[in-house]
Tab-separated table of C-alpha atoms and ligand atoms in Angstrom:
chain	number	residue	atom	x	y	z
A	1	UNK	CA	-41.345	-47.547	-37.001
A	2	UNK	CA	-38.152	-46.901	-35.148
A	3	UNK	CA	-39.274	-44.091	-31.960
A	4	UNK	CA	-37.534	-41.345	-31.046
A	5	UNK	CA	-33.845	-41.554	-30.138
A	6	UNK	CA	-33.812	-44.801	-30.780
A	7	UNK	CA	-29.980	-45.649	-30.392
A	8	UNK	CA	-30.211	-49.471	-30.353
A	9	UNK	CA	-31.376	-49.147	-33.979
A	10	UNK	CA	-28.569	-46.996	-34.711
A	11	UNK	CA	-24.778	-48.148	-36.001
A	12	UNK	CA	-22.527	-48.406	-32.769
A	13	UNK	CA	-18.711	-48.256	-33.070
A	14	UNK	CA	-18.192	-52.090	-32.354
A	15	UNK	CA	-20.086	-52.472	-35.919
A	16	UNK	CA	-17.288	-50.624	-37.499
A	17	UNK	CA	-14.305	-52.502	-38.794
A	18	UNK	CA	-11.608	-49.460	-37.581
A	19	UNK	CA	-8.429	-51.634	-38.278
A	20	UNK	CA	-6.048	-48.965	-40.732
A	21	UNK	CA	-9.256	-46.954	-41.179
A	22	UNK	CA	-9.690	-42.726	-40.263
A	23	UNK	CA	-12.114	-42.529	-38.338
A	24	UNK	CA	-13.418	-38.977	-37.228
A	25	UNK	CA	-14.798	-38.844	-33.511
A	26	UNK	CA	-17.109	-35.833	-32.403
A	27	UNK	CA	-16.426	-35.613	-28.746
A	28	UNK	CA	-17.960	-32.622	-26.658
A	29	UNK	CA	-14.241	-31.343	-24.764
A	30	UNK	CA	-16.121	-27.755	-23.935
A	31	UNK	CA	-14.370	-27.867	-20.506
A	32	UNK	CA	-14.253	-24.998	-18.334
A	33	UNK	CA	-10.264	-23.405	-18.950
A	34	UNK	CA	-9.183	-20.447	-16.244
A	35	UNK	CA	-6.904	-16.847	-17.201
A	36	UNK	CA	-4.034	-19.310	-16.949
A	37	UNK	CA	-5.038	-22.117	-19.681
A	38	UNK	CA	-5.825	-24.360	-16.952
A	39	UNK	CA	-8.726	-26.750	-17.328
A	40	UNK	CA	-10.548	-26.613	-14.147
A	41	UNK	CA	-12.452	-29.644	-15.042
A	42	UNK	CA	-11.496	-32.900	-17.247
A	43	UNK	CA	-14.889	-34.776	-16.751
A	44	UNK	CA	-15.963	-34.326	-19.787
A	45	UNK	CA	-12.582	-35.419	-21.575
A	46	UNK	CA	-12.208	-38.973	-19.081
A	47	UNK	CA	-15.829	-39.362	-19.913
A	48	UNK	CA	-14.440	-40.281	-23.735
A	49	UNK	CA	-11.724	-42.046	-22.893
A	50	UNK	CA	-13.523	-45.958	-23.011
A	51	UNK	CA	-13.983	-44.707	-26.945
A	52	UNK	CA	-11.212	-43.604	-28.006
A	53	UNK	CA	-8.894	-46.364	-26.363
A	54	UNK	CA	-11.214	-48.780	-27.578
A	55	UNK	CA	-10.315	-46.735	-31.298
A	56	UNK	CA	-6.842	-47.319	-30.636
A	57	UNK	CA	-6.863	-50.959	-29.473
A	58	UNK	CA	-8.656	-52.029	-32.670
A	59	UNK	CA	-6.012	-50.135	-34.622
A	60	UNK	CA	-7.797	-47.233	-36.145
A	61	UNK	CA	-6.361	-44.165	-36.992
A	62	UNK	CA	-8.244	-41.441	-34.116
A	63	UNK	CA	-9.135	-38.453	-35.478
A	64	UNK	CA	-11.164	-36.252	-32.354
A	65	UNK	CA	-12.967	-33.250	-33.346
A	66	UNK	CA	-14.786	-30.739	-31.003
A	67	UNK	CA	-16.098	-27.205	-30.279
A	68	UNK	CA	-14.693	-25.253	-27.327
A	69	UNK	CA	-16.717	-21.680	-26.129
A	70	UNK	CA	-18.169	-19.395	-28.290
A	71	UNK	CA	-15.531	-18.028	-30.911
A	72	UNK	CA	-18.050	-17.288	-33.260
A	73	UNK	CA	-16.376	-17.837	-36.496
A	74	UNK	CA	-13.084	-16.399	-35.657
A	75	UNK	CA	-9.739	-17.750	-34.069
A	76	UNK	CA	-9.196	-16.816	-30.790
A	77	UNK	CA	-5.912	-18.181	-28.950
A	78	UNK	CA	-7.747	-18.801	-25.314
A	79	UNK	CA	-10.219	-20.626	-26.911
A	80	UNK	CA	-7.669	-23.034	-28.634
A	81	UNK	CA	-7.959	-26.858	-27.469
A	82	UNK	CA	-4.298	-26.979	-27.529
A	83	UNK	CA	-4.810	-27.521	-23.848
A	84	UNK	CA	-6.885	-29.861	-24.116
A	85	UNK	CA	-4.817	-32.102	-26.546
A	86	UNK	CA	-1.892	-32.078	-23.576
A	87	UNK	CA	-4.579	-33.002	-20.892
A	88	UNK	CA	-5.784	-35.722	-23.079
A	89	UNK	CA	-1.875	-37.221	-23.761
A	90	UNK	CA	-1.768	-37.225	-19.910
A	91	UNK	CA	-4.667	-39.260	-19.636
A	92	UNK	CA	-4.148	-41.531	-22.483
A	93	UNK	CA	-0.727	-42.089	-21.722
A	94	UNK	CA	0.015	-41.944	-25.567
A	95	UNK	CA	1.126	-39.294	-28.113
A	96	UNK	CA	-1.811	-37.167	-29.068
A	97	UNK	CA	-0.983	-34.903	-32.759
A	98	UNK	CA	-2.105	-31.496	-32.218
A	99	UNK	CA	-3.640	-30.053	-35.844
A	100	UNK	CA	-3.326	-26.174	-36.346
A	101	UNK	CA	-7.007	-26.746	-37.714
A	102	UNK	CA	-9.639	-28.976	-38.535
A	103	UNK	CA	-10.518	-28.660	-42.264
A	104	UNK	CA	-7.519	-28.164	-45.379
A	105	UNK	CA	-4.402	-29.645	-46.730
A	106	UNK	CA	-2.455	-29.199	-44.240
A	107	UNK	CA	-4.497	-31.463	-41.924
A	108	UNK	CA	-5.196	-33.973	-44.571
A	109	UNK	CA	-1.174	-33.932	-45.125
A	110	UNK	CA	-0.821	-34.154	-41.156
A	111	UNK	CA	-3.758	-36.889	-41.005
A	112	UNK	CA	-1.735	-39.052	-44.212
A	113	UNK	CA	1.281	-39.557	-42.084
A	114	UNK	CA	-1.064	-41.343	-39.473
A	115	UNK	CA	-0.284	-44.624	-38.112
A	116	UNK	CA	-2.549	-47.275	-37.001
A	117	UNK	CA	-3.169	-46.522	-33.388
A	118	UNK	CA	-2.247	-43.138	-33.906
A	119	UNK	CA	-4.462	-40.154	-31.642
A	120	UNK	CA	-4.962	-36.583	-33.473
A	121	UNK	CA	-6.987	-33.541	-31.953
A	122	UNK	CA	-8.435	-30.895	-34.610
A	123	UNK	CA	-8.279	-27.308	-33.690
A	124	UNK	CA	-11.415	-25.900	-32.741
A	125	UNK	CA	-14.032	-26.325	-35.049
A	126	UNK	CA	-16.009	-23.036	-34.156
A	127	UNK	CA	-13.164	-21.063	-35.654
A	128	UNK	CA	-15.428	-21.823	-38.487
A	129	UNK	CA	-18.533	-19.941	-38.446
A	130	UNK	CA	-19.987	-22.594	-40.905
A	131	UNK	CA	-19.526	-25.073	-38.493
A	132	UNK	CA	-22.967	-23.669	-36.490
A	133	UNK	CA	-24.368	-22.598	-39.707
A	134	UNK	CA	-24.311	-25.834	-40.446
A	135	UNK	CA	-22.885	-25.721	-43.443
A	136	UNK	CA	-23.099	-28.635	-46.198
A	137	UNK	CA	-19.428	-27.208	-48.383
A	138	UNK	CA	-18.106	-27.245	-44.369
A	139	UNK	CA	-19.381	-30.693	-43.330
A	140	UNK	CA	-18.009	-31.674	-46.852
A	141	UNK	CA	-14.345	-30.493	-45.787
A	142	UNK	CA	-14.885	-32.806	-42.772
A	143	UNK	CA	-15.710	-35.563	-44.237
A	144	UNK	CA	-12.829	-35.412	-46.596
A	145	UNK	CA	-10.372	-36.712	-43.387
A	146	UNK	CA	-11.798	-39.587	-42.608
A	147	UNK	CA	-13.667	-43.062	-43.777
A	148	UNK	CA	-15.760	-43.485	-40.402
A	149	UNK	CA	-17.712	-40.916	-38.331
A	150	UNK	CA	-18.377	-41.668	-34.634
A	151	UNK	CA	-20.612	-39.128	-32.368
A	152	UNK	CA	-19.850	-39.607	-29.077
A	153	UNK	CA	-20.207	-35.580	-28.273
A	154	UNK	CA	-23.796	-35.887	-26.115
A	155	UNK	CA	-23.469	-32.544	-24.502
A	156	UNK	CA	-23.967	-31.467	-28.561
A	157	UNK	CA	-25.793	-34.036	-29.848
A	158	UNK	CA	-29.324	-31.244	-29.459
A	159	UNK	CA	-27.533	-28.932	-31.975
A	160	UNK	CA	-28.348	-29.118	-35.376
A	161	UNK	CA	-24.317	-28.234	-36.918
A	162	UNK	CA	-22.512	-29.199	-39.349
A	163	UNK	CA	-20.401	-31.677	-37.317
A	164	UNK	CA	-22.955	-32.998	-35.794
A	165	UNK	CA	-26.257	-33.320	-38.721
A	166	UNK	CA	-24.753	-32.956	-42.009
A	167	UNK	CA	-21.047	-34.887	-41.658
A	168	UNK	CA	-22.712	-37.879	-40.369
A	169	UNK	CA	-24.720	-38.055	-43.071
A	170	UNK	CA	-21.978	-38.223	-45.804
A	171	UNK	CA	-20.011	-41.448	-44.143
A	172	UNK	CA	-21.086	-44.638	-42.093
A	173	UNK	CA	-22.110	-43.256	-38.439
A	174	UNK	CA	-21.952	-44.893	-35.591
A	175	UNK	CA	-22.483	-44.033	-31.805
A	176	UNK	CA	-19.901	-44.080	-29.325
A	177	UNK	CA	-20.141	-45.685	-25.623
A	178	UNK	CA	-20.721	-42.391	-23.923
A	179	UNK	CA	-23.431	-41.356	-26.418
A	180	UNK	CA	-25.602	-44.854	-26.008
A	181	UNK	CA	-24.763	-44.946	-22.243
A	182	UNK	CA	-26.235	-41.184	-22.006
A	183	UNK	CA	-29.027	-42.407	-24.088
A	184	UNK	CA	-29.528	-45.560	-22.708
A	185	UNK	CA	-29.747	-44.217	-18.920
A	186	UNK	CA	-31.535	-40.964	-19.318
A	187	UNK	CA	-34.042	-42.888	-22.093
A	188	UNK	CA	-34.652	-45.353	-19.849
A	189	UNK	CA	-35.351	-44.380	-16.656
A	190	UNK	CA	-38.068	-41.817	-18.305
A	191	UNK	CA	-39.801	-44.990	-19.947
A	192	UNK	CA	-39.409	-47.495	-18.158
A	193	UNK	CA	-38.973	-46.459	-14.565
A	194	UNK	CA	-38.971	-48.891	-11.463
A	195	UNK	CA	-41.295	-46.784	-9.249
A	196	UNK	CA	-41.563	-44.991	-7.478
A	197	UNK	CA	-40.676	-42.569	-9.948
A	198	UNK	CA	-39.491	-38.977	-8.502
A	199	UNK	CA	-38.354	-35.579	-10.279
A	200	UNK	CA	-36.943	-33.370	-9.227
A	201	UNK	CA	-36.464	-29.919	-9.980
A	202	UNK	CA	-34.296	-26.886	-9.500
A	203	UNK	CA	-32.519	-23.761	-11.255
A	204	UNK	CA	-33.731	-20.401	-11.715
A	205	UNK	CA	-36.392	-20.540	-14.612
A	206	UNK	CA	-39.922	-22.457	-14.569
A	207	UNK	CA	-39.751	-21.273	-18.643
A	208	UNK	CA	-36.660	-23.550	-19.050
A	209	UNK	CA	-38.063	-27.076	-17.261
A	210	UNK	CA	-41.759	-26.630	-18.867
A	211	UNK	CA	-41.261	-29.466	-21.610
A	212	UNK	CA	-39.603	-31.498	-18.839
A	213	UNK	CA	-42.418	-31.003	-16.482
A	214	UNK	CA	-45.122	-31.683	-19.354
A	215	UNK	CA	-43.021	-34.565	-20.917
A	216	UNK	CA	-42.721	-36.256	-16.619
A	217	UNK	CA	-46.029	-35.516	-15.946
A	218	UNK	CA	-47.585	-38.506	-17.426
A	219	UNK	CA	-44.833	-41.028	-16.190
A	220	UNK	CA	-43.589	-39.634	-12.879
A	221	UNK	CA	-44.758	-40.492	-9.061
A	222	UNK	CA	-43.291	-37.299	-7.288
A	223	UNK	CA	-42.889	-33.960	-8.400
A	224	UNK	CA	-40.316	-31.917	-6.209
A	225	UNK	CA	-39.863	-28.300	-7.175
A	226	UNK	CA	-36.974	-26.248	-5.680
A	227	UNK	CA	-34.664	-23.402	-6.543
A	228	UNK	CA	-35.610	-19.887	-8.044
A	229	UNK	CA	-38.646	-21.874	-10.181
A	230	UNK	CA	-40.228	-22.839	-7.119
A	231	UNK	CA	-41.454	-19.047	-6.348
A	232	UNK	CA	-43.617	-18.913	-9.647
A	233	UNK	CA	-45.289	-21.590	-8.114
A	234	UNK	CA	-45.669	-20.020	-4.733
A	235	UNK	CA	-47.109	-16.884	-6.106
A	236	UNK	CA	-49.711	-18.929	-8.415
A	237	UNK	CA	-50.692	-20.193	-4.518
A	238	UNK	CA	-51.186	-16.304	-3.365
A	239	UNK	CA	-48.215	-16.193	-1.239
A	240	UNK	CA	-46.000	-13.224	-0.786
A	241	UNK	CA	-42.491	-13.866	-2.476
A	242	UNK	CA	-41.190	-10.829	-1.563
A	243	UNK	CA	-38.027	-10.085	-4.175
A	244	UNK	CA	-37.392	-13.479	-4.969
A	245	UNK	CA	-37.116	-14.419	-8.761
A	246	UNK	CA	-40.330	-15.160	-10.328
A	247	UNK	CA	-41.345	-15.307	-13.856
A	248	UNK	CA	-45.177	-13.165	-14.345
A	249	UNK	CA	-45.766	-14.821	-17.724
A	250	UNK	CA	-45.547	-18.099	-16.170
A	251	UNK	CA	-47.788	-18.478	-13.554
A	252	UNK	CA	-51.127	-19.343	-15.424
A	253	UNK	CA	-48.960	-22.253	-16.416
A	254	UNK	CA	-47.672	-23.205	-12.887
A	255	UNK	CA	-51.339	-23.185	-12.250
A	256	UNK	CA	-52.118	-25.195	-14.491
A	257	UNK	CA	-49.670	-27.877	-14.092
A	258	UNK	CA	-50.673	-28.097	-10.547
A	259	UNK	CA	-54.248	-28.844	-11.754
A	260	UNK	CA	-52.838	-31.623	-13.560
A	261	UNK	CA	-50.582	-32.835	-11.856
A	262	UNK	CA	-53.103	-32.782	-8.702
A	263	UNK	CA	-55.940	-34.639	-11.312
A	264	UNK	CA	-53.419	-37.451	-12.112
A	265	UNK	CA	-52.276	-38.533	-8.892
A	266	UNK	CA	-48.890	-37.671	-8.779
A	267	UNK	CA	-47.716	-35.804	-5.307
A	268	UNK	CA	-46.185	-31.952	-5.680
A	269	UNK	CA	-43.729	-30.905	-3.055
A	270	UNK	CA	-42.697	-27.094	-3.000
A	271	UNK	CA	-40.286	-25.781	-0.318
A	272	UNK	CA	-42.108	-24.901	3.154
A	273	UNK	CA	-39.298	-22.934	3.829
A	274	UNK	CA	-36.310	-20.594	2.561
A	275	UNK	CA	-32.827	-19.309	3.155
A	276	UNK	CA	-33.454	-15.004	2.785
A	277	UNK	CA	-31.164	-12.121	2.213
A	278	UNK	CA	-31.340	-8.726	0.090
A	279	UNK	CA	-28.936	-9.106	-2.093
A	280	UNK	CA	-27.146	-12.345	-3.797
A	281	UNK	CA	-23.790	-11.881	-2.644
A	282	UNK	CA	-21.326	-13.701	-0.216
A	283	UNK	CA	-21.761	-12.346	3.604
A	284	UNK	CA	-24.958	-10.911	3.538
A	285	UNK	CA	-27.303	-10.809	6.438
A	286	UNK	CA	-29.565	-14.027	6.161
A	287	UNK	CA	-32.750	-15.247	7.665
A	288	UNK	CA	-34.815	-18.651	7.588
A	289	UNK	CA	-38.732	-17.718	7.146
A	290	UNK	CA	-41.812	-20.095	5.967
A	291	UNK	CA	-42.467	-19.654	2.547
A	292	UNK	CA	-45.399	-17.354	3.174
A	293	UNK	CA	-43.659	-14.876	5.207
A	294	UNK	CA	-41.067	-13.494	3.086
A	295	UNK	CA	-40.822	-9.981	3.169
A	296	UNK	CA	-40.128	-7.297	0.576
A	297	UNK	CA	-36.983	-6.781	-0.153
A	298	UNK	CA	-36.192	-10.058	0.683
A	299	UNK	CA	-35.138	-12.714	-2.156
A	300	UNK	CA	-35.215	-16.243	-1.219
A	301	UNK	CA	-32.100	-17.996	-1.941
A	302	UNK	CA	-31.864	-21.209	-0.834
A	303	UNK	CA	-34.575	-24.137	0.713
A	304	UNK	CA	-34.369	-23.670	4.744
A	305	UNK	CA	-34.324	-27.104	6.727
A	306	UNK	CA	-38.012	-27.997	6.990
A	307	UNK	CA	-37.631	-28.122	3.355
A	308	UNK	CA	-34.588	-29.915	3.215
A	309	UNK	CA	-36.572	-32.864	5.582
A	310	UNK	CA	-39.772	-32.432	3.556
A	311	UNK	CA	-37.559	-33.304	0.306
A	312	UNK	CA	-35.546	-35.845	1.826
A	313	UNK	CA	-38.327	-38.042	3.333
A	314	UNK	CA	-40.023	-37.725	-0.368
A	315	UNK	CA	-37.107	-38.806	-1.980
A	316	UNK	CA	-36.326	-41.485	0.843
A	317	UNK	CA	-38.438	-44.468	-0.577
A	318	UNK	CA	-38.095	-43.849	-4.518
A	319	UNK	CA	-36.472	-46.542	-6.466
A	320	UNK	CA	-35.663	-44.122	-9.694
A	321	UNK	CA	-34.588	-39.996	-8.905
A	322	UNK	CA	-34.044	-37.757	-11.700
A	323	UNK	CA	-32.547	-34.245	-10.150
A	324	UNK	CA	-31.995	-31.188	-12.979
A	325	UNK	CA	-31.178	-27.954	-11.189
A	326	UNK	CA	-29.817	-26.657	-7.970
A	327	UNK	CA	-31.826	-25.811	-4.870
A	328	UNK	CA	-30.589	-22.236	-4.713
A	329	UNK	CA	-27.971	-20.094	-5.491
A	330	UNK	CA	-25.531	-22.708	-4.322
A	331	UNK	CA	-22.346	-20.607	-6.253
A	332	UNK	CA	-22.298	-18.836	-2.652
A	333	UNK	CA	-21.635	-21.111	0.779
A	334	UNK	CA	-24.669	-19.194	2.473
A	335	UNK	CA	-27.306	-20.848	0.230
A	336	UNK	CA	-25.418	-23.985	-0.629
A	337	UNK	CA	-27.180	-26.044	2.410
A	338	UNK	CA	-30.045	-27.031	0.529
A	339	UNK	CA	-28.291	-28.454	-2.506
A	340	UNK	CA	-25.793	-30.251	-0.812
A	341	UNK	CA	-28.462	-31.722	1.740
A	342	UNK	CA	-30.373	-32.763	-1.619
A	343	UNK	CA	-27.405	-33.932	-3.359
A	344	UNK	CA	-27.120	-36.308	0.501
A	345	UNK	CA	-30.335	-37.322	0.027
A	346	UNK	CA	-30.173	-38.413	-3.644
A	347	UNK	CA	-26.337	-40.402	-2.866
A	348	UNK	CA	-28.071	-42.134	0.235
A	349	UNK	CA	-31.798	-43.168	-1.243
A	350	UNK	CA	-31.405	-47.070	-2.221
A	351	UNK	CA	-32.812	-45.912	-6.107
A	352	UNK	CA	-31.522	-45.976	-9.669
A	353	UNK	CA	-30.087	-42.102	-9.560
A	354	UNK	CA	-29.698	-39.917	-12.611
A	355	UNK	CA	-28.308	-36.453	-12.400
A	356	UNK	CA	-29.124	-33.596	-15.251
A	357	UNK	CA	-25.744	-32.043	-16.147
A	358	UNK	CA	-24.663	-28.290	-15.777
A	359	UNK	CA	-24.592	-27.282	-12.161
A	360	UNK	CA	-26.407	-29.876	-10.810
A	361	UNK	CA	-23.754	-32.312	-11.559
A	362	UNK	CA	-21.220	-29.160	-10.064
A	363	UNK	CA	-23.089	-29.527	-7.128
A	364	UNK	CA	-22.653	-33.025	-6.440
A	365	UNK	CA	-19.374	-33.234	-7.154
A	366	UNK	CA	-19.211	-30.230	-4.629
A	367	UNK	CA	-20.959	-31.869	-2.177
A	368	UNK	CA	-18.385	-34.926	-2.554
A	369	UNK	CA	-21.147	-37.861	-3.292
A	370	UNK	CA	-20.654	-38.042	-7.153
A	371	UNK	CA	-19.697	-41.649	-6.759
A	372	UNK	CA	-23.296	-42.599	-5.258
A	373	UNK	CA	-24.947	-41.355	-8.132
A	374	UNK	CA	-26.379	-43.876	-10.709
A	375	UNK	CA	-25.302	-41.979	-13.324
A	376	UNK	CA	-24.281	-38.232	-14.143
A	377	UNK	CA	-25.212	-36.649	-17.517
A	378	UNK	CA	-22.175	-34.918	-19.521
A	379	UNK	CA	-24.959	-32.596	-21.406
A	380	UNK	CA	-27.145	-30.116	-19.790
A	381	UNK	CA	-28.833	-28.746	-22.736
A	382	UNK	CA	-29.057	-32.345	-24.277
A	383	UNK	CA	-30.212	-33.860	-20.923
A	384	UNK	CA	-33.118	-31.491	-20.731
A	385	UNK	CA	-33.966	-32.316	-24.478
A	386	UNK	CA	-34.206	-35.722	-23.756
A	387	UNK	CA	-36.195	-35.275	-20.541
A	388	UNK	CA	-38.620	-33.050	-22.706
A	389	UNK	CA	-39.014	-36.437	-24.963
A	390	UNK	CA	-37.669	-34.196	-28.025
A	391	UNK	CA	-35.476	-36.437	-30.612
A	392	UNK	CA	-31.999	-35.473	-30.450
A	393	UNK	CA	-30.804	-34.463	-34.194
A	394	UNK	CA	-27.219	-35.772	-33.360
A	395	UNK	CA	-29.110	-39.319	-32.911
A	396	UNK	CA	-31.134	-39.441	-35.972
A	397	UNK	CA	-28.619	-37.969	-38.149
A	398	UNK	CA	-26.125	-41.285	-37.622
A	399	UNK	CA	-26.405	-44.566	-39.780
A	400	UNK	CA	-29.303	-47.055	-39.374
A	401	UNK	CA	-28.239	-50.751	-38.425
A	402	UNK	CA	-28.660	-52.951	-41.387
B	1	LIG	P1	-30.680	-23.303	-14.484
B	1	LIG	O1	-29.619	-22.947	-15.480
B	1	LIG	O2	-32.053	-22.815	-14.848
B	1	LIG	O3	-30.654	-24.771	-14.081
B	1	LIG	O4	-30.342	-22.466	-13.164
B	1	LIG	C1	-29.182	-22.632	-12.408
B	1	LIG	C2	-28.991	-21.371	-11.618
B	1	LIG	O5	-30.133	-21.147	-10.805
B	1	LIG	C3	-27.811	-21.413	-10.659
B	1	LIG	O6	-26.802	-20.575	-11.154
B	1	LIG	C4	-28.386	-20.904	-9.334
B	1	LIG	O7	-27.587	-19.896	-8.746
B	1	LIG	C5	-29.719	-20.319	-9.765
B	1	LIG	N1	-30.705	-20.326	-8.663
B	1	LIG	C6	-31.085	-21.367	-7.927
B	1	LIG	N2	-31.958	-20.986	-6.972
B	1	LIG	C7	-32.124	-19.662	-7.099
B	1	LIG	C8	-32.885	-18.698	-6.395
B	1	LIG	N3	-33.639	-19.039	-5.350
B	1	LIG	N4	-32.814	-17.422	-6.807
B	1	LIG	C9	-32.039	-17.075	-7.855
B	1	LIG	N5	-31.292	-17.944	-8.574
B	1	LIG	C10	-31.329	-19.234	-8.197
């Protein structure tokens, strides 16, 4: 029986003869876009590029679908990928046909004038509501524009809608390269690590990482726990966390996973000291303190430098690092220092390196090492899915190899 996510059993776009045929990519182009129309950042649109030239060189005709924000079933001008579809003719250096929307006859007129080689962008396909409804009459409508479907949208690929569960179930599916190479990297390195094997952790919630931490548990060497999640495990020790974010319902868990984490073997590392302040904002008053003198009305915001040296030397020898989530509240310079000291020690450790999208992958961009990372996830909520071990529906839903 195939296992979960199982991409190499799975169609992949080479197995597709594309000459003169439509073929629909997903793509995930939900890139940040300023007041101005600007996108701030075209990672996410290079990171498709090796498909959809490879589309064009074996002379299909591209037709690239994605969602962009929340417009919740209504059209919204700032939300438009218009933008996107001029980024995109920078980048491919080619013509890309901008359609007004992404089901109807006017698109299927626009997408019948198509020439081999030829690059179209659909509108927004969240101006549909049925689109996250996942609707069957709407994934129909979809599948009416092309012969081929190719996901290549990972940041989605966790969302059961229509363009991404039902549409690739009504024509041949195939994966793209930045869908296997997501899978194939994030997949791996969870099952068949070169050890030692370290995690680590950051962000604000313990709530959000639980399925990673009970999915790693069994598989990982090192445990390191920064951020806003570490102070649920702080208080579970019966330390004083002053204000600092912690989640009450959690810490029975956080207990628990200490237990077994502690029974199995595998080392836990929690910050031994913090960046302080009152209040979260730029130019505050700030203080370094051990992690069991914070006072109240103090929130801790950031690891202090014994952490950062604790971390590093744990991280120094592993041979595979997984990183989700920032050290602090790294949005403001003041408690940056601990995620850019991380994101140094990740870039410099002689391991296989995989970074969990979101804002970790903001942050080490920010800290300028991105190119010393293994490899950085395009998907944050799809990262953290596969981390948990969950299948992906996007994955399952495409075409078994014969
Ligand atoms: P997540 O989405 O759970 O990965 O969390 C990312 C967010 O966690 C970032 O926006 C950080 O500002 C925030 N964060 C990190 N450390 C802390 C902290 N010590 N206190 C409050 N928020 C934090």
């Amino acid at each position: 029986m195939p296992g979960k996510n199982d991409i190499l059993n799975k169609l992949s776009i080479q197995d597709l003869p594309l000459r003169g045929k439509r073929v629909f990519i997903r793509v995930d182009f939900n890139v940040p876009i300023d007041d101005n129309l600007v996108i701030t950042d075209d990672r996410r649109i290079r990171s498709t590029i090796p498909t959809i030239n490879y589309a064009i060189d074996e002379g299909a005709k591209v037709i690239l679908a994605s969602h962009l924000g929340r417009p919740k079933g209504k059209v919204d001008p700032r939300l438009s990928l218009a933008p996107v579809a001029r980024r995109l003719q920078r980048l491919l250096n080619k013509e890309v046909i901008f359609a007004p929307d992404c089901i109807g006859s006017q698109v299927e007129g626009m997408i019948a004038k198509m020439k081999e080689g030829d690059v179209m962008l659909l509108e927004n396909l969240r101006f549909h509501i049925e689109e996250e409804k996942n609707d069957p009459t709407f994934a129909k409508a979809l599948a009416k524009l092309a012969d081929y479907y190719v996901n290549d949208a990972f940041g989605a690929s966790h969302r059961a809608h229509a363009s991404i569960v039902s549409l690739p179930k009504l024509l041949p599916a195939a994966a793209g390269f930045l869908l296997k190479k997501e899978i194939e990297y994030l997949k791996g390195a969870v099952e068949n690590p070169i050890r030692p094997f370290v995690a680590i952790l950051g962000g604000s919630k313990v709530s959000g990482k639980i399925g990673v931490l009970g999915n790693l548990i069994d598989k990982v060497d090192k445990v390191i726990v920064g951020g806003g999640m570490a102070f649920t495990f702080i208080k579970a020790l019966d330390f004083e966390i002053g204000d600092s974010l912690v989640e009450n319902d959690m810490i029975d868990f956080a207990k628990n996973i200490m237990q077994d984490l502690k029974k199995k073997g595998v080392k836990f590392y929690l910050p031994v000291d913090f960046v302080i302040a009152q209040e979260v904002s730029p130019g505050v008053e700030t203080k370094i303190v051990t992690s069991q003198e914070i006072p109240k009305g103090w929130k801790g915001l950031d690891i202090g430098p014994a952490s950062v040296k604790l971390f590093s030397e744990a991280i120094q020898n592993a041979k595979t690092i997984i990183w989700n989530g920032p050290m602090g509240v790294f949005e403001i310079d003041a408690f940056s220092r601990g995620t850019t000291a991380i994101a140094n020690a990740v870039a410099d450790a002689y391991a296989m390196t995989i970074v969990g999208g979101g804002d970790t992958d903001y942050a080490v961009h920010k800290a300028g090492v991105s190119d010393s990372i293994t490899f950085i996830s395009t998907g944050g909520g799809a990262s953290l899915q596969l981390l948990e071990g969950k299948e992906l529906p996007g994955i399952s839903a495409l075409s078994d190899k014969k």
